[in-house]
Every structure is written in C-alpha cells, then in structure tokens.
CSV table of N, CA and C in Angstrom, one decimal:
chain,number,residue,atom,x,y,z
Y,234,MET,N,0.8,-1.2,0.0
Y,234,MET,CA,0.0,0.0,0.0
Y,234,MET,C,0.9,1.2,0.0
Y,235,LYS,N,0.6,2.2,-0.9
Y,235,LYS,CA,1.4,3.4,-1.0
Y,235,LYS,C,1.0,4.4,0.1
Y,236,SER,N,2.0,5.1,0.6
Y,236,SER,CA,1.9,6.1,1.6
Y,236,SER,C,1.2,7.4,0.9
Y,237,LYS,N,0.4,8.1,1.7
Y,237,LYS,CA,-0.2,9.3,1.2
Y,237,LYS,C,0.7,10.5,1.4
Y,238,THR,N,1.8,10.3,2.1
Y,238,THR,CA,2.8,11.4,2.3
Y,238,THR,C,3.4,11.8,1.0
Y,239,GLY,N,3.4,13.1,0.7
Y,239,GLY,CA,4.1,13.7,-0.4
Y,239,GLY,C,3.4,13.5,-1.8
Y,240,LYS,N,2.2,13.0,-1.8
Y,240,LYS,CA,1.5,12.8,-3.1
Y,240,LYS,C,1.2,14.0,-3.9
Y,241,LYS,N,1.1,15.2,-3.2
Y,241,LYS,CA,0.8,16.4,-3.9
Y,241,LYS,C,2.1,17.2,-4.3
Y,242,LYS,N,3.3,16.7,-3.8
Y,242,LYS,CA,4.5,17.4,-4.1
Y,242,LYS,C,4.9,17.1,-5.5
Y,243,PRO,N,5.6,18.1,-6.1
Y,243,PRO,CA,6.0,18.0,-7.5
Y,243,PRO,C,7.2,17.0,-7.6
Y,244,VAL,N,7.2,16.3,-8.8
Y,244,VAL,CA,8.3,15.4,-9.1
Y,244,VAL,C,9.1,16.0,-10.2
Y,245,ALA,N,10.4,16.1,-10.0
Y,245,ALA,CA,11.3,16.8,-11.1
Y,245,ALA,C,12.4,15.8,-11.4
Y,246,ILE,N,12.9,15.9,-12.6
Y,246,ILE,CA,14.1,15.3,-13.1
Y,246,ILE,C,15.2,16.3,-13.2
Y,247,ILE,N,16.3,16.1,-12.5
Y,247,ILE,CA,17.4,17.0,-12.5
Y,247,ILE,C,18.6,16.3,-13.3
Y,248,ILE,N,19.1,17.1,-14.2
Y,248,ILE,CA,20.2,16.6,-15.1
Y,248,ILE,C,21.5,17.2,-14.6
Y,249,MET,N,22.5,16.4,-14.4
Y,249,MET,CA,23.9,16.9,-14.0
Y,249,MET,C,24.9,16.2,-15.0
Y,250,ASP,N,26.0,16.9,-15.1
Y,250,ASP,CA,27.1,16.3,-15.9
Y,250,ASP,C,27.9,15.3,-15.1
Y,251,LYS,N,29.0,14.8,-15.7
Y,251,LYS,CA,29.8,13.8,-15.0
Y,251,LYS,C,30.4,14.2,-13.7
Y,252,ASN,N,30.6,15.5,-13.6
Y,252,ASN,CA,31.2,16.1,-12.4
Y,252,ASN,C,30.1,16.6,-11.4
Y,253,PHE,N,28.9,16.2,-11.6
Y,253,PHE,CA,27.7,16.6,-10.8
Y,253,PHE,C,27.4,18.1,-10.8
Y,254,LYS,N,27.8,18.7,-11.9
Y,254,LYS,CA,27.4,20.1,-12.1
Y,254,LYS,C,26.0,20.2,-12.6
Y,255,TYR,N,25.2,21.0,-12.0
Y,255,TYR,CA,23.8,21.2,-12.4
Y,255,TYR,C,23.7,21.7,-13.8
Y,256,LEU,N,22.9,21.0,-14.7
Y,256,LEU,CA,22.7,21.5,-16.0
Y,256,LEU,C,21.2,22.0,-16.2
Y,257,CYS,N,20.2,21.2,-15.8
Y,257,CYS,CA,18.9,21.7,-16.0
Y,257,CYS,C,17.9,20.8,-15.2
Y,258,GLU,N,16.7,21.1,-15.1
Y,258,GLU,CA,15.7,20.3,-14.5
Y,258,GLU,C,14.3,20.5,-15.2
Y,259,THR,N,13.4,19.5,-15.1
Y,259,THR,CA,12.1,19.6,-15.6
Y,259,THR,C,11.1,19.0,-14.6
Y,260,ASN,N,10.0,19.6,-14.5
Y,260,ASN,CA,8.9,19.1,-13.6
Y,260,ASN,C,8.1,18.1,-14.5
Y,261,ILE,N,7.8,16.9,-14.0
Y,261,ILE,CA,7.0,16.0,-14.8
Y,261,ILE,C,5.6,15.7,-14.2
Y,262,GLY,N,5.3,16.4,-13.1
Y,262,GLY,CA,4.0,16.2,-12.5
Y,262,GLY,C,4.1,16.1,-11.0
Y,263,ASN,N,3.2,15.3,-10.3
Y,263,ASN,CA,3.3,15.2,-8.9
Y,263,ASN,C,3.3,13.7,-8.5
Y,264,GLY,N,3.4,13.5,-7.2
Y,264,GLY,CA,3.5,12.2,-6.6
Y,264,GLY,C,2.2,11.3,-6.9
Y,265,GLU,N,1.1,12.0,-7.3
Y,265,GLU,CA,-0.1,11.2,-7.6
Y,265,GLU,C,0.1,10.5,-8.9
Y,266,ASP,N,0.9,11.0,-9.8
Y,266,ASP,CA,1.1,10.4,-11.1
Y,266,ASP,C,2.4,9.6,-11.3
Y,267,TRP,N,3.3,9.8,-10.4
Y,267,TRP,CA,4.6,9.1,-10.5
Y,267,TRP,C,5.1,8.4,-9.3
Y,268,ASN,N,5.6,7.2,-9.3
Y,268,ASN,CA,6.2,6.5,-8.2
Y,268,ASN,C,7.7,6.6,-8.4
Y,269,TRP,N,8.3,7.7,-8.0
Y,269,TRP,CA,9.7,8.0,-8.3
Y,269,TRP,C,10.6,7.0,-7.6
Y,270,GLN,N,10.1,6.3,-6.5
Y,270,GLN,CA,10.9,5.3,-5.8
Y,270,GLN,C,11.1,4.1,-6.7
Y,271,ASN,N,10.3,3.9,-7.7
Y,271,ASN,CA,10.5,2.8,-8.6
Y,271,ASN,C,11.0,3.4,-9.9
Y,272,SER,N,12.3,3.8,-9.9
Y,272,SER,CA,12.9,4.4,-11.1
Y,272,SER,C,14.3,3.8,-11.2
Y,273,PHE,N,14.8,3.7,-12.4
Y,273,PHE,CA,16.1,3.2,-12.7
Y,273,PHE,C,16.5,3.6,-14.1
Y,274,VAL,N,17.8,3.5,-14.4
Y,274,VAL,CA,18.4,4.0,-15.6
Y,274,VAL,C,18.8,2.8,-16.4
Y,275,THR,N,18.5,2.8,-17.7
Y,275,THR,CA,19.0,1.8,-18.7
Y,275,THR,C,19.6,2.5,-19.9
Y,276,LYS,N,20.1,1.7,-20.8
Y,276,LYS,CA,20.6,2.4,-22.0
Y,276,LYS,C,19.5,3.1,-22.8
Y,277,GLU,N,18.3,2.8,-22.6
Y,277,GLU,CA,17.2,3.5,-23.3
Y,277,GLU,C,16.9,4.8,-22.6
Y,278,GLY,N,17.2,5.0,-21.4
Y,278,GLY,CA,16.9,6.3,-20.7
Y,278,GLY,C,16.5,6.0,-19.2
Y,279,LEU,N,16.0,7.1,-18.6
Y,279,LEU,CA,15.5,7.0,-17.2
Y,279,LEU,C,14.1,6.5,-17.2
Y,280,ASN,N,13.9,5.3,-16.6
Y,280,ASN,CA,12.6,4.7,-16.5
Y,280,ASN,C,12.0,5.0,-15.1
Y,281,VAL,N,10.7,5.6,-15.2
Y,281,VAL,CA,10.0,5.9,-13.9
Y,281,VAL,C,8.6,5.3,-14.0
Y,282,GLU,N,8.2,4.7,-12.9
Y,282,GLU,CA,6.8,4.2,-12.9
Y,282,GLU,C,5.8,5.3,-13.0
Y,283,TYR,N,4.9,5.1,-14.0
Y,283,TYR,CA,3.8,6.1,-14.1
Y,283,TYR,C,2.5,5.4,-13.5
Y,284,THR,N,1.9,6.1,-12.6
Y,284,THR,CA,0.7,5.5,-12.0
Y,284,THR,C,-0.5,6.2,-12.4
Y,285,GLY,N,-0.4,7.5,-12.9
Y,285,GLY,CA,-1.6,8.2,-13.4
Y,285,GLY,C,-2.6,8.4,-12.2
Y,286,ASN,N,-3.8,8.7,-12.5
Y,286,ASN,CA,-4.8,8.9,-11.5
Y,286,ASN,C,-5.4,7.6,-11.1
Y,287,LYS,N,-5.2,6.5,-11.8
Y,287,LYS,CA,-5.8,5.2,-11.5
Y,287,LYS,C,-4.9,4.5,-10.6
Y,288,ASN,N,-5.5,3.6,-9.8
Y,288,ASN,CA,-4.8,2.8,-8.8
Y,288,ASN,C,-4.8,1.4,-9.2
Y,289,ASP,N,-4.3,1.0,-10.4
Y,289,ASP,CA,-4.3,-0.3,-10.9
Y,289,ASP,C,-3.0,-1.0,-10.6
Y,290,GLU,N,-2.9,-1.8,-9.5
Y,290,GLU,CA,-1.7,-2.4,-9.2
Y,290,GLU,C,-1.4,-3.8,-9.9
Y,291,SER,N,-2.3,-4.1,-10.8
Y,291,SER,CA,-2.1,-5.3,-11.6
Y,291,SER,C,-1.2,-5.1,-12.8
Y,292,HIS,N,-0.9,-3.9,-13.1
Y,292,HIS,CA,0.0,-3.6,-14.2
Y,292,HIS,C,1.1,-2.6,-13.8
Y,293,LEU,N,2.3,-2.7,-14.3
Y,293,LEU,CA,3.4,-1.8,-14.1
Y,293,LEU,C,3.6,-1.0,-15.4
Y,294,THR,N,3.4,0.3,-15.3
Y,294,THR,CA,3.6,1.2,-16.5
Y,294,THR,C,4.8,2.0,-16.2
Y,295,LEU,N,5.8,1.9,-17.1
Y,295,LEU,CA,7.0,2.8,-17.1
Y,295,LEU,C,7.0,3.8,-18.2
Y,296,LYS,N,7.4,5.0,-17.9
Y,296,LYS,CA,7.7,6.0,-18.9
Y,296,LYS,C,9.2,6.2,-19.0
Y,297,ILE,N,9.7,6.3,-20.2
Y,297,ILE,CA,11.2,6.4,-20.4
Y,297,ILE,C,11.5,7.8,-20.8
Y,298,PHE,N,12.4,8.5,-20.1
Y,298,PHE,CA,12.8,9.8,-20.5
Y,298,PHE,C,14.2,9.8,-21.0
Y,299,ASN,N,14.4,10.5,-22.1
Y,299,ASN,CA,15.7,10.6,-22.8
Y,299,ASN,C,16.1,12.0,-22.9
Y,300,LEU,N,17.5,12.3,-23.0
Y,300,LEU,CA,18.0,13.6,-23.3
Y,300,LEU,C,17.8,13.9,-24.7
Y,301,LYS,N,17.4,15.1,-25.0
Y,301,LYS,CA,17.2,15.5,-26.4
Y,301,LYS,C,18.0,16.9,-26.6
Y,302,LYS,N,18.8,16.9,-27.6
Y,302,LYS,CA,19.6,18.1,-27.9
Y,302,LYS,C,18.6,19.1,-28.5
Y,303,ILE,N,18.6,20.4,-28.0
Y,303,ILE,CA,17.7,21.4,-28.5
Y,303,ILE,C,18.6,22.6,-29.0
C-alpha cells in the first residue's frame, strides 16, 4: 500500500554532468502520477513508474525519459 505522504509534491528530473554540475531540470507532475521510488536507468533512458490517477496495481507502467539536444 502506498503512503499518502508527499502525493501532492512535484516530481522533477534533474540533469547533471559527469562532475555533478547542475545542467537543468524539468517538472514531470506530482506524486499522484509518478512513483519515483520505482525508477532506474537503462541504455534506453530514465525509467520511472507512471501511476496516473488510476490505482491499478495489476500492471506496471514505465515511462522512459531521454535527453534531447535542442
């Protein structure tokens, strides 16, 4: 069962270089939509569990974030 603590707090992805120098960040929503504790990095990118507003624990939905040069 998920804790209700922090559900309304924003979830952000912070990008740093190899020396841990801050480069940028982006807000992806709040704790109601993302389970940031279930996140990991693969060669495809940053995988974060997306829960949305539904509470369906029978499926695991991951969203993958990649860096994009702009």
